[in-house]
Structure formats: structure tokens, C-alpha cells
Amino acid sequence: MFGISPLGWVHTLGSLPAIPVAAYMFATHGRIVPRSTAGTIYLVSMLIGALTVFLVAHEPVSYVIGIATLAILLAGYGARPVLGTRPVARYVETICLSLSAFLLMLPTVTEVLRRVPDGHPLVTDLHSPLLLGAQGSLLVILVLGLTAQIIYLARHRRIAAG
């Protein structure tokens, strides 16, 4: 089904829980909260997806996205242990984990559009206006979301300090 190998299904189903978990955390907390049950599910699911991409990838860009995802994910989850409770830790954590969600959604949207409906996908060309529009929309959401998160963190810090 959908031209996905058994290992591809492990990759897909292993990383799939990260999407609703990230959406839940963005909706309820405005950010990915690493030290929570949902944050742990997100981390495990993202690690499964990022590590297995090297076994199923067909495009060279997939390796770049996999390496970037791992680096950004580890930086996000490692910010607080390395930087402590300094305000910069929360900024690094928030920015990195939002970027990791973007790096999850970019190939997800691309693969869905290239595989659905089965046998007659919506997109057959990587330069399709539909695909480029979807990817551009994700970028706009990332920029607007990060801007809102940074403004919130800055305001919250001033309120707590004042």
C-alpha cells in the first residue's frame, strides 16, 4: 500500500505519534514541553523517525533533514540540562523543538502529497505548485509561530522579573 516497504512502515508508524503530540502541546502550552509525558512521547517518536530515515531515504535531502532533526532535537532537549535555568535555555529549547516539528512536517506533507491517493498521487513532481505551496505554508507557520513564542517568552520573563 502506498509503495511503502515494511521498514518504511516502521519509520512512518514510529514517527507518526509525534504529530498529534506536538499539536497537543502547541495548542495547550504554546510550545513543546520536553519534561512532560507528551514531551517524552514526542522525543521517542522523533528519534525513531530521525534514525530510521537513514534506512529508508531515497533522496539525498532526506539525510540532511535526518541529521538536522537529530541535532536540533538533541539541542532542544539538552538546553535545560546544559544551560540550567538561565532564560536563554528556554529560548533555545523552544526554538529548537519548534524547528524539530517543522522538520517533521516538511517531509510528512511532501510524502503524503506524493503518495495519496494510492496509485494517483496529488503530486508527481517535486516542483509542483501544490507541493511548493504546502511547504511554503509550513515555513510561514514556522516563522509566525516562532515569532509568537519568542514574544511570549520575552513578555513572560519581564512580568516574572517585574
Coordinates of N, CA and C in Angstrom, one line a residue, residues 19 61 65 69 99-113 131-132 134-139:
I19 N 3.3 13.8 15.6 CA 2.5 14.8 15.0 C 1.3 15.3 16.0
V61 N 18.4 14.8 0.2 CA 18.0 15.8 1.2 C 17.4 15.2 2.4
I65 N 18.0 16.3 6.3 CA 16.9 16.6 7.2 C 17.0 15.7 8.5
T69 N 17.5 17.2 12.1 CA 16.5 16.9 13.1 C 17.1 16.3 14.3
L99 N 11.6 24.0 15.6 CA 12.2 23.7 14.4 C 12.2 22.2 14.1
S100 N 12.3 21.4 15.2 CA 12.2 19.9 15.0 C 10.8 19.5 14.5
A101 N 9.7 20.2 15.0 CA 8.4 19.9 14.5 C 8.2 20.3 13.0
F102 N 8.9 21.4 12.6 CA 8.9 21.8 11.2 C 9.6 20.8 10.4
L103 N 10.7 20.3 10.9 CA 11.5 19.3 10.1 C 10.7 17.9 10.1
L104 N 9.8 17.7 11.0 CA 8.9 16.6 10.9 C 7.8 16.7 9.9
M105 N 7.2 17.9 9.9 CA 6.1 18.2 9.0 C 6.5 18.4 7.5
L106 N 7.7 18.9 7.3 CA 8.1 19.1 5.9 C 8.1 17.8 5.1
P107 N 8.8 16.8 5.5 CA 8.8 15.6 4.7 C 7.5 14.8 4.8
T108 N 6.8 15.0 5.9 CA 5.4 14.4 6.1 C 4.5 14.9 5.0
V109 N 4.4 16.2 4.9 CA 3.5 16.8 3.9 C 3.9 16.4 2.5
T110 N 5.2 16.4 2.3 CA 5.7 16.0 1.0 C 5.4 14.6 0.6
E111 N 5.6 13.7 1.5 CA 5.3 12.3 1.3 C 3.8 12.0 1.1
V112 N 3.0 12.6 1.9 CA 1.6 12.4 1.8 C 1.1 12.9 0.4
L113 N 1.5 14.1 0.0 CA 1.1 14.6 -1.3 C 1.6 13.7 -2.4
L131 N 2.7 21.3 -4.0 CA 3.8 20.9 -3.0 C 4.5 22.1 -2.5
L132 N 5.0 23.0 -3.4 CA 5.7 24.2 -3.0 C 4.9 25.1 -2.2
A134 N 2.4 24.1 -0.2 CA 2.2 23.4 1.1 C 3.5 23.6 1.9
Q135 N 4.7 23.5 1.3 CA 5.9 23.7 2.0 C 6.1 25.1 2.4
G136 N 5.7 26.0 1.5 CA 5.8 27.5 1.9 C 4.9 27.8 3.0
S137 N 3.7 27.2 3.1 CA 2.8 27.4 4.2 C 3.4 27.0 5.5
L138 N 4.0 25.8 5.5 CA 4.7 25.3 6.7 C 5.8 26.3 7.1
L139 N 6.5 26.9 6.2 CA 7.5 27.9 6.6 C 6.9 29.1 7.2

